[in-house]
PDB file of C-alpha atoms and ligand atoms in Angstrom:
ATOM      1  CA  UNK Y   1     111.962 115.708  90.953  1.00  0.00           C
ATOM      2  CA  UNK Y   2     108.225 115.269  92.233  1.00  0.00           C
ATOM      3  CA  UNK Y   3     106.649 114.208  95.259  1.00  0.00           C
ATOM      4  CA  UNK Y   4     103.682 111.310  94.787  1.00  0.00           C
ATOM      5  CA  UNK Y   5     100.738 110.991  97.619  1.00  0.00           C
ATOM      6  CA  UNK Y   6      98.930 108.264  97.761  1.00  0.00           C
ATOM      7  CA  UNK Y   7      95.325 108.458  99.885  1.00  0.00           C
ATOM      8  CA  UNK Y   8      92.432 106.069 100.648  1.00  0.00           C
ATOM      9  CA  UNK Y   9      89.590 108.248 101.718  1.00  0.00           C
ATOM     10  CA  UNK Y  10      89.507 112.028 102.910  1.00  0.00           C
ATOM     11  CA  UNK Y  11      92.800 113.048 102.181  1.00  0.00           C
ATOM     12  CA  UNK Y  12      92.742 116.096 104.784  1.00  0.00           C
ATOM     13  CA  UNK Y  13      96.612 114.479 105.575  1.00  0.00           C
ATOM     14  CA  UNK Y  14      96.967 114.983 101.946  1.00  0.00           C
ATOM     15  CA  UNK Y  15      95.681 118.501 101.666  1.00  0.00           C
ATOM     16  CA  UNK Y  16      98.004 119.787 104.350  1.00  0.00           C
ATOM     17  CA  UNK Y  17     100.899 118.569 103.116  1.00  0.00           C
ATOM     18  CA  UNK Y  18     100.300 120.178  99.762  1.00  0.00           C
ATOM     19  CA  UNK Y  19      99.690 123.496 101.323  1.00  0.00           C
ATOM     20  CA  UNK Y  20     102.471 123.481 103.639  1.00  0.00           C
ATOM     21  CA  UNK Y  21     104.610 122.608 100.789  1.00  0.00           C
ATOM     22  CA  UNK Y  22     103.480 125.506  98.656  1.00  0.00           C
ATOM     23  CA  UNK Y  23     103.583 127.783 101.470  1.00  0.00           C
ATOM     24  CA  UNK Y  24     107.023 127.001 102.951  1.00  0.00           C
ATOM     25  CA  UNK Y  25     108.736 126.004  98.652  1.00  0.00           C
ATOM     26  CA  UNK Y  26     109.816 123.054  99.667  1.00  0.00           C
ATOM     27  CA  UNK Y  27     112.586 121.970  97.151  1.00  0.00           C
ATOM     28  CA  UNK Y  28     110.162 119.382  95.745  1.00  0.00           C
ATOM     29  CA  UNK Y  29     106.296 119.526  95.129  1.00  0.00           C
ATOM     30  CA  UNK Y  30     103.343 117.241  95.775  1.00  0.00           C
ATOM     31  CA  UNK Y  31     102.694 116.929  91.694  1.00  0.00           C
ATOM     32  CA  UNK Y  32     100.622 113.620  91.267  1.00  0.00           C
ATOM     33  CA  UNK Y  33      97.711 111.480  94.000  1.00  0.00           C
ATOM     34  CA  UNK Y  34      97.585 108.324  93.116  1.00  0.00           C
ATOM     35  CA  UNK Y  35      93.998 106.707  95.170  1.00  0.00           C
ATOM     36  CA  UNK Y  36      93.102 102.407  94.641  1.00  0.00           C
ATOM     37  CA  UNK Y  37      89.409 104.194  95.428  1.00  0.00           C
ATOM     38  CA  UNK Y  38      87.599 105.937  92.321  1.00  0.00           C
ATOM     39  CA  UNK Y  39      85.018 107.560  94.704  1.00  0.00           C
ATOM     40  CA  UNK Y  40      87.857 108.803  97.232  1.00  0.00           C
ATOM     41  CA  UNK Y  41      86.978 112.817  98.940  1.00  0.00           C
ATOM     42  CA  UNK Y  42      90.746 113.223  98.185  1.00  0.00           C
ATOM     43  CA  UNK Y  43      90.345 113.260  94.837  1.00  0.00           C
ATOM     44  CA  UNK Y  44      87.905 116.215  95.294  1.00  0.00           C
ATOM     45  CA  UNK Y  45      90.431 117.777  97.430  1.00  0.00           C
ATOM     46  CA  UNK Y  46      93.108 117.179  94.328  1.00  0.00           C
ATOM     47  CA  UNK Y  47      91.072 118.945  91.912  1.00  0.00           C
ATOM     48  CA  UNK Y  48      90.345 122.116  94.166  1.00  0.00           C
ATOM     49  CA  UNK Y  49      94.170 122.575  94.444  1.00  0.00           C
ATOM     50  CA  UNK Y  50      94.661 121.373  91.170  1.00  0.00           C
ATOM     51  CA  UNK Y  51      96.849 118.879  91.390  1.00  0.00           C
ATOM     52  CA  UNK Y  52      97.056 115.518  88.964  1.00  0.00           C
ATOM     53  CA  UNK Y  53      95.312 112.429  90.156  1.00  0.00           C
ATOM     54  CA  UNK Y  54      95.242 109.108  89.088  1.00  0.00           C
ATOM     55  CA  UNK Y  55      92.169 106.616  90.055  1.00  0.00           C
ATOM     56  CA  UNK Y  56      93.043 102.919  89.703  1.00  0.00           C
ATOM     57  CA  UNK Y  57      90.562  99.813  90.592  1.00  0.00           C
ATOM     58  CA  UNK Y  58      92.514  96.962  92.613  1.00  0.00           C
ATOM     59  CA  UNK Y  59      89.885  94.353  91.168  1.00  0.00           C
ATOM     60  CA  UNK Y  60      90.688  95.371  86.971  1.00  0.00           C
ATOM     61  CA  UNK Y  61      94.082  93.923  87.156  1.00  0.00           C
ATOM     62  CA  UNK Y  62      94.216  90.304  88.115  1.00  0.00           C
ATOM     63  CA  UNK Y  63      97.221  89.983  90.510  1.00  0.00           C
ATOM     64  CA  UNK Y  64      98.736  92.817  92.641  1.00  0.00           C
ATOM     65  CA  UNK Y  65     101.873  92.866  91.004  1.00  0.00           C
ATOM     66  CA  UNK Y  66      99.905  93.677  87.979  1.00  0.00           C
ATOM     67  CA  UNK Y  67      98.164  96.916  89.874  1.00  0.00           C
ATOM     68  CA  UNK Y  68     101.260  98.309  91.125  1.00  0.00           C
ATOM     69  CA  UNK Y  69     102.649  98.013  87.561  1.00  0.00           C
ATOM     70  CA  UNK Y  70     100.616  99.720  86.412  1.00  0.00           C
ATOM     71  CA  UNK Y  71     101.149 102.824  88.875  1.00  0.00           C
ATOM     72  CA  UNK Y  72     104.781 102.451  88.519  1.00  0.00           C
ATOM     73  CA  UNK Y  73     104.249 103.450  84.818  1.00  0.00           C
ATOM     74  CA  UNK Y  74     102.290 106.391  86.200  1.00  0.00           C
ATOM     75  CA  UNK Y  75     104.906 107.666  88.300  1.00  0.00           C
ATOM     76  CA  UNK Y  76     107.589 107.471  86.326  1.00  0.00           C
ATOM     77  CA  UNK Y  77     105.863 109.690  83.201  1.00  0.00           C
ATOM     78  CA  UNK Y  78     105.619 112.181  86.443  1.00  0.00           C
ATOM     79  CA  UNK Y  79     108.728 111.798  87.278  1.00  0.00           C
ATOM     80  CA  UNK Y  80     108.091 111.055  90.339  1.00  0.00           C
ATOM     81  CA  UNK Y  81     111.022 110.543  92.890  1.00  0.00           C
ATOM     82  CA  UNK Y  82     109.360 109.903  96.420  1.00  0.00           C
ATOM     83  CA  UNK Y  83     105.778 108.577  97.861  1.00  0.00           C
ATOM     84  CA  UNK Y  84     104.585 109.539 101.078  1.00  0.00           C
ATOM     85  CA  UNK Y  85     101.666 107.299 101.492  1.00  0.00           C
ATOM     86  CA  UNK Y  86      98.354 109.185 103.765  1.00  0.00           C
ATOM     87  CA  UNK Y  87      96.002 106.833 104.311  1.00  0.00           C
ATOM     88  CA  UNK Y  88      96.524 104.408 102.062  1.00  0.00           C
ATOM     89  CA  UNK Y  89      94.856 101.519 103.211  1.00  0.00           C
ATOM     90  CA  UNK Y  90      96.680  98.254 101.242  1.00  0.00           C
ATOM     91  CA  UNK Y  91      99.857  97.281 101.898  1.00  0.00           C
ATOM     92  CA  UNK Y  92     102.663  98.039  99.365  1.00  0.00           C
ATOM     93  CA  UNK Y  93     103.758  95.287  97.509  1.00  0.00           C
ATOM     94  CA  UNK Y  94     107.480  94.165  95.650  1.00  0.00           C
ATOM     95  CA  UNK Y  95     107.126  96.429  92.631  1.00  0.00           C
ATOM     96  CA  UNK Y  96     107.087  99.225  94.467  1.00  0.00           C
ATOM     97  CA  UNK Y  97     109.311  98.721  97.433  1.00  0.00           C
ATOM     98  CA  UNK Y  98     111.521  97.834  94.969  1.00  0.00           C
ATOM     99  CA  UNK Y  99     111.228 100.180  92.507  1.00  0.00           C
ATOM    100  CA  UNK Y 100     111.463 103.142  95.789  1.00  0.00           C
ATOM    101  CA  UNK Y 101     113.303 101.521  98.367  1.00  0.00           C
ATOM    102  CA  UNK Y 102     113.587 103.777 101.181  1.00  0.00           C
ATOM    103  CA  UNK Y 103     111.710 106.590  99.042  1.00  0.00           C
ATOM    104  CA  UNK Y 104     108.353 105.597 100.922  1.00  0.00           C
ATOM    105  CA  UNK Y 105     106.624 106.915 103.904  1.00  0.00           C
ATOM    106  CA  UNK Y 106     103.990 106.587 105.674  1.00  0.00           C
ATOM    107  CA  UNK Y 107     101.887 108.613 108.925  1.00  0.00           C
ATOM    108  CA  UNK Y 108      99.824 105.953 111.498  1.00  0.00           C
ATOM    109  CA  UNK Y 109      97.542 106.912 113.873  1.00  0.00           C
ATOM    110  CA  UNK Y 110      99.837 105.632 116.677  1.00  0.00           C
ATOM    111  CA  UNK Y 111     102.865 105.524 118.769  1.00  0.00           C
ATOM    112  CA  UNK Y 112     104.162 102.303 117.238  1.00  0.00           C
ATOM    113  CA  UNK Y 113     104.868  99.816 117.551  1.00  0.00           C
ATOM    114  CA  UNK Y 114     101.759  99.322 119.483  1.00  0.00           C
ATOM    115  CA  UNK Y 115      98.001  99.158 117.906  1.00  0.00           C
ATOM    116  CA  UNK Y 116      99.370  98.379 113.711  1.00  0.00           C
ATOM    117  CA  UNK Y 117      97.166  98.023 111.185  1.00  0.00           C
ATOM    118  CA  UNK Y 118      93.608  99.140 111.125  1.00  0.00           C
ATOM    119  CA  UNK Y 119      91.171 101.427 113.623  1.00  0.00           C
ATOM    120  CA  UNK Y 120      94.686 102.198 115.538  1.00  0.00           C
ATOM    121  CA  UNK Y 121      92.504 105.029 117.460  1.00  0.00           C
ATOM    122  CA  UNK Y 122      89.433 102.671 118.652  1.00  0.00           C
ATOM    123  CA  UNK Y 123      92.290  99.999 119.068  1.00  0.00           C
ATOM    124  CA  UNK Y 124      94.429 102.519 121.726  1.00  0.00           C
ATOM    125  CA  UNK Y 125      90.999 103.104 123.507  1.00  0.00           C
ATOM    126  CA  UNK Y 126      89.701  99.717 123.949  1.00  0.00           C
ATOM    127  CA  UNK Y 127      92.861  98.966 125.666  1.00  0.00           C
ATOM    128  CA  UNK Y 128      92.750 101.577 127.630  1.00  0.00           C
ATOM    129  CA  UNK Y 129      95.833 103.848 127.623  1.00  0.00           C
ATOM    130  CA  UNK Y 130      96.465 106.765 128.500  1.00  0.00           C
ATOM    131  CA  UNK Y 131      98.418 107.875 125.644  1.00  0.00           C
ATOM    132  CA  UNK Y 132      98.517 107.496 122.154  1.00  0.00           C
ATOM    133  CA  UNK Y 133     100.194 109.604 118.788  1.00  0.00           C
ATOM    134  CA  UNK Y 134     101.394 109.985 116.004  1.00  0.00           C
ATOM    135  CA  UNK Y 135     103.802 108.386 114.142  1.00  0.00           C
ATOM    136  CA  UNK Y 136     106.210 108.986 111.083  1.00  0.00           C
ATOM    137  CA  UNK Y 137     107.987 105.607 109.517  1.00  0.00           C
ATOM    138  CA  UNK Y 138     109.826 104.245 106.315  1.00  0.00           C
ATOM    139  CA  UNK Y 139     107.142 101.579 104.652  1.00  0.00           C
ATOM    140  CA  UNK Y 140     108.944  97.902 104.391  1.00  0.00           C
ATOM    141  CA  UNK Y 141     107.194  95.145 103.503  1.00  0.00           C
ATOM    142  CA  UNK Y 142     105.166  94.767 106.928  1.00  0.00           C
ATOM    143  CA  UNK Y 143     102.409  96.015 107.910  1.00  0.00           C
ATOM    144  CA  UNK Y 144     103.866  99.460 109.724  1.00  0.00           C
ATOM    145  CA  UNK Y 145     106.731  98.035 111.135  1.00  0.00           C
ATOM    146  CA  UNK Y 146     109.376 100.243 108.855  1.00  0.00           C
ATOM    147  CA  UNK Y 147     111.994 102.221 110.750  1.00  0.00           C
ATOM    148  CA  UNK Y 148     110.862 104.620 112.905  1.00  0.00           C
ATOM    149  CA  UNK Y 149     111.216 108.229 112.079  1.00  0.00           C
ATOM    150  CA  UNK Y 150     109.524 110.414 114.074  1.00  0.00           C
ATOM    151  CA  UNK Y 151     106.957 110.595 116.872  1.00  0.00           C
ATOM    152  CA  UNK Y 152     104.613 112.396 119.240  1.00  0.00           C
ATOM    153  CA  UNK Y 153     101.714 111.974 121.912  1.00  0.00           C
ATOM    154  CA  UNK Y 154      98.561 112.586 122.152  1.00  0.00           C
ATOM    155  CA  UNK Y 155      97.052 112.361 125.644  1.00  0.00           C
ATOM    156  CA  UNK Y 156      93.638 110.476 126.011  1.00  0.00           C
ATOM    157  CA  UNK Y 157      91.595 112.063 128.337  1.00  0.00           C
ATOM    158  CA  UNK Y 158      88.331 110.784 130.580  1.00  0.00           C
ATOM    159  CA  UNK Y 159      85.336 110.763 128.565  1.00  0.00           C
ATOM    160  CA  UNK Y 160      87.249 110.300 125.610  1.00  0.00           C
ATOM    161  CA  UNK Y 161      85.156 109.164 122.231  1.00  0.00           C
ATOM    162  CA  UNK Y 162      86.471 107.496 119.238  1.00  0.00           C
ATOM    163  CA  UNK Y 163      85.762 110.694 117.496  1.00  0.00           C
ATOM    164  CA  UNK Y 164      87.386 113.343 119.395  1.00  0.00           C
ATOM    165  CA  UNK Y 165      90.446 110.775 119.755  1.00  0.00           C
ATOM    166  CA  UNK Y 166      90.784 111.019 115.703  1.00  0.00           C
ATOM    167  CA  UNK Y 167      90.458 114.765 115.719  1.00  0.00           C
ATOM    168  CA  UNK Y 168      92.705 115.084 118.347  1.00  0.00           C
ATOM    169  CA  UNK Y 169      95.298 112.400 116.412  1.00  0.00           C
ATOM    170  CA  UNK Y 170      94.731 114.289 113.181  1.00  0.00           C
ATOM    171  CA  UNK Y 171      96.014 117.722 114.626  1.00  0.00           C
ATOM    172  CA  UNK Y 172      98.947 116.301 115.459  1.00  0.00           C
ATOM    173  CA  UNK Y 173      99.081 114.360 111.998  1.00  0.00           C
ATOM    174  CA  UNK Y 174      98.735 118.055 110.347  1.00  0.00           C
ATOM    175  CA  UNK Y 175     101.843 119.391 111.540  1.00  0.00           C
ATOM    176  CA  UNK Y 176     104.191 116.350 112.076  1.00  0.00           C
ATOM    177  CA  UNK Y 177     104.246 114.347 109.116  1.00  0.00           C
ATOM    178  CA  UNK Y 178     104.647 118.282 106.802  1.00  0.00           C
ATOM    179  CA  UNK Y 179     107.627 118.606 108.846  1.00  0.00           C
ATOM    180  CA  UNK Y 180     109.449 116.218 108.632  1.00  0.00           C
ATOM    181  CA  UNK Y 181     108.690 115.767 104.854  1.00  0.00           C
ATOM    182  CA  UNK Y 182     110.807 118.905 104.892  1.00  0.00           C
ATOM    183  CA  UNK Y 183     113.477 117.552 106.641  1.00  0.00           C
ATOM    184  CA  UNK Y 184     114.264 114.488 104.584  1.00  0.00           C
ATOM    185  CA  UNK Y 185     113.528 117.230 101.677  1.00  0.00           C
ATOM    186  CA  UNK Y 186     116.808 119.029 103.279  1.00  0.00           C
ATOM    187  CA  UNK Y 187     118.096 116.030 103.693  1.00  0.00           C
ATOM    188  CA  UNK Y 188     118.325 116.291 107.956  1.00  0.00           C
ATOM    189  CA  UNK Y 189     116.710 112.730 108.082  1.00  0.00           C
ATOM    190  CA  UNK Y 190     118.780 110.113 105.830  1.00  0.00           C
ATOM    191  CA  UNK Y 191     117.276 107.298 104.649  1.00  0.00           C
ATOM    192  CA  UNK Y 192     118.286 103.636 106.877  1.00  0.00           C
ATOM    193  CA  UNK Y 193     121.722 102.784 106.229  1.00  0.00           C
ATOM    194  CA  UNK Y 194     122.611 106.416 105.057  1.00  0.00           C
ATOM    195  CA  UNK Y 195     123.393 108.289 102.193  1.00  0.00           C
ATOM    196  CA  UNK Y 196     120.484 108.164  99.408  1.00  0.00           C
TER     197      UNK Y 196
HETATM  198  C1  GRF F 201      95.284 109.441 109.125  1.00  0.00           C
HETATM  199  O1  GRF F 201      95.227 109.355 110.358  1.00  0.00           O
HETATM  200  C2  GRF F 201      96.374 108.225 108.852  1.00  0.00           C
HETATM  201  O2  GRF F 201      97.147 108.615 109.692  1.00  0.00           O
HETATM  202  C3  GRF F 201      95.778 106.603 108.540  1.00  0.00           C
HETATM  203  O3  GRF F 201      95.293 107.300 108.192  1.00  0.00           O
HETATM  204  C4  GRF F 201      94.234 108.224 108.517  1.00  0.00           C
HETATM  205  C5  GRF F 201      93.975 109.417 106.946  1.00  0.00           C
HETATM  206  O4  GRF F 201      93.408 110.222 107.481  1.00  0.00           O
HETATM  207  N1  GRF F 201      96.992 105.855 108.390  1.00  0.00           N
HETATM  208  P1  GRF F 201      92.885 111.386 106.052  1.00  0.00           P
HETATM  209  O5  GRF F 201      92.775 110.620 104.749  1.00  0.00           O
HETATM  210  O6  GRF F 201      94.768 111.973 105.740  1.00  0.00           O
HETATM  211  O7  GRF F 201      92.056 112.198 106.342  1.00  0.00           O
END
């Protein structure tokens, strides 16, 4: 039984999840990284952490379904039971959702349902909210619409910049996401509708 992380960019959440899973001895390990960007920095982190990584190039596939079928066969080869999205910049389609119904989590840098989609910290600053935050939620077919599992607030202070707000949000993410995943693995958090 093992876990895959999907990421498209820097991968700081991926690294924190792997480190905490090892330090805390989680009942399932993170054994695979999937990325849709062959140049993503997260691949360097996976190498350093000795986590197997597979990079896909979506334009190589005729359809989104074909792209996700290719991912699915790699997930099956690796015996993956659960998926964590951590900065994966694509909408999960019916192929993966069907195979992993209520077994995919996402972390989003806002207090959902506010500021869904891309650039949530910028959206929060532009809107002028005093508080934003972080949400961990189940993944469904929408963009950042699945049932919420947990949230933590982040104060937007006077003079806040996008960079400073992003840093504060990431600090909170790095604690909240591993804590939620750990509870999921130990059965403290159950999928919508009850038992697994
Ligand atoms: C995080 O802020 C996450 O909430 C968002 O994308 C960012 C990924 O950061 N979905 P990193 O690649 O984990 O450093």
